[in-house]
Amino acid sequence: MGQIRGMIACTLDGFAADTEGGVGWLMPWHEVDYGYSDFAAQIGTVVLGRKTFQQLGSLSADWPYPGKRAIVVGKGLGAPLAAGAETWSGGIPALVDELRAEPSDSWVVGGPMLQSAFLELDALDRLEVAIVPHLLGRGIRLFPEMRAPGRQPELAGVRQFAKGLVILDYRFGLSGRGGVAL
């Protein structure tokens, strides 16, 4: 049984997107090797929200998740799905059960609303947050207001990369196993 993982980027001031939902501010950090290939090799299924899926077309002409099962959560996608992708409208709790049955890890790509829905259900096993040294001032928060999950994350690692990018690696349910000393 694989883990359900989140990985998402945000600005230093806590925004995952600008006021229009754009992530163009990430472009200067695309050249930074932060281990995405190794991360992606561990993932069998990607889960995207409707807005994230619709935004992919503006970021790249190629489908970024070839060879992976892709689940797009939501209705009214307005764009054709990539080969092998499927829509999901059965609710997040049922999706969590589906992902728990997968043999490899699943990645909740996002965005913030979808990540928050998984957090509220205590469904994430691991959450990696890439902090990008950029200040937007306003935009879409990394996590919108939500009910606090029952399990709180514990810091398992910090990785620093070029151009000041930092990834904080949080795990849920580590209590008693020790975290990272900073």
Steps between C-alpha positions, in 0.01 A plus 500: 500500500640834395491831682289802413737791459470868441767715339430864434694823458431833662656842527686612809188694601279190476329519160462204263380717211450862407158668524402357158611147593820524296835352593719689254701627796648145519670527159842620631520186716413245227869451425576402862555125542312424820470125442173495307606198289566292810174616655298424183653151478333418834156609380250273323192724510462876477190679628421845366228750576298651216681836504844341511409273210370789292815699568732223375428585137639850546817372667602234249382348175595152622314301765733518803406161647554237229469141616316597818138444588347847507182590687345842450258595777203707395238560238491736203865464410464686171801327346552149368675262734842366414525135402458285809356780714161464663258726682387443856176635640437244775621720786835523673434234770432237231808617308713457813379138522584450131851644544564295814444186287770605249828307517718810452496852640243754385575870466234759569635759256247756608431775516441649842130409524565134418803478732286653778219250440745212544649664812157547657434128457837407654572328169854623428786286621767743385504863390795669333476878477744679270558851631606732220678824596252725324248743650165543329330719759161349424349206319360155575620373836688172525221368718166677504311514826416145601418276792819392675579133438524257789857402418756776506809484277849445632807628321696207356751691288612826348676518163660816362553559128635760260346846484382474861230236441433290811283188533348421837410130530219434746366160604177422677497240774870510592439554872729282701731435205694825529508793265784712371714703734550850365 
